[in-house]
Amino acid sequence: MRLKRFTAGALALSILASLPTAALASSDAASEDTAGYLILGEDLSDSQEKTVLKLLGVDDLSEYEVSYTTHEEEEELFGSYLSASLLGTKALSSILLVPAEEGSGITVTTYNISYCTEEMYQTALADAGLADVEVYVAAPTSLSGTCALASAFKAYSIMTGEELDEDATDAAAEEIVTTGEVGEAIGDSDTATKLITVLKEKALSEDLSEDEIGTTLDQLCENMGVTLDDETRQKIIDLIVKLQSADLDLDTIKQQASDLYDSIKSELEKLDESGVTDGSSNAFTALIQSIVDFFKSLFSGLFG
């Protein structure tokens, strides 16, 4: 029998005291009597549910804490960011969330998910405050997988007994969508994820202004051989500004998605070498230096 549905607002009603606290709550509140937290799409048919459970490796439902996510909850989370065609009309993608040892971070494995990559889930879940969990996402056929993000938030709240921060979950949803759109625009989801992850790390760690975010993004695109149209560029900037306002704990995010952040170290080093994150003062210094170099060459030509 299905458990009583959560309302859409139950995805994120009150703020956690801190992300590390959420991680501690995970170990305290998780039931030792359950093999994991299973959240199924409410609109799965019996045959589709069997397919999903097989993909997730679930044989006996009684071993799990089971709930369901509705399409209305999916719309609540993604309706402002996704077109109706991509969002669909049914909640089908599902997740299994299993508590992991403290410090192990977030791992994600997907089956039949076409829009959200494992890395996209990982960074979005870390943004939202999840910690030290194994996440398995499955759909009966190839689907976007957006419903599963709402399900993951719900599962974590059930596991910890705490609600996730509404601003963080909203920012995480927009990051999933924006990363997917950038991936489609440049034809490479992995590069899109790294591009946004590098920019996010620089913006959060150095508290960049919106103009500095744009300058850093332009340099990053040059370094990575990426070309963006103006609309896509602005979407990325808007996303990073939103992530800044969500007051995320970057150290915790990097710990929870350590493999992803390890993979972007070379791009961060290139940005550091370029000096673009020094902001407008760096641009001014560069201008002065170019003037000095010009006069040096001029006088060298006259008197040398």
PDB file of N, CA, C and O in Angstrom, residues 81 147 218:
ATOM      1  N   TYR A  81      11.595  25.909 -15.073  1.00  0.00           N
ATOM      2  CA  TYR A  81      12.836  25.789 -15.832  1.00  0.00           C
ATOM      3  C   TYR A  81      12.747  24.886 -17.056  1.00  0.00           C
ATOM      4  O   TYR A  81      13.548  25.029 -17.982  1.00  0.00           O
ATOM      5  N   CYS A 147      12.098  13.585 -12.569  1.00  0.00           N
ATOM      6  CA  CYS A 147      11.284  13.146 -11.433  1.00  0.00           C
ATOM      7  C   CYS A 147      12.159  12.559 -10.334  1.00  0.00           C
ATOM      8  O   CYS A 147      11.877  12.723  -9.137  1.00  0.00           O
ATOM      9  N   ASP A 218      33.931  33.618 -19.903  1.00  0.00           N
ATOM     10  CA  ASP A 218      34.497  33.811 -21.239  1.00  0.00           C
ATOM     11  C   ASP A 218      35.889  33.196 -21.341  1.00  0.00           C
ATOM     12  O   ASP A 218      36.221  32.538 -22.342  1.00  0.00           O
TER      13      ASP A 218
END
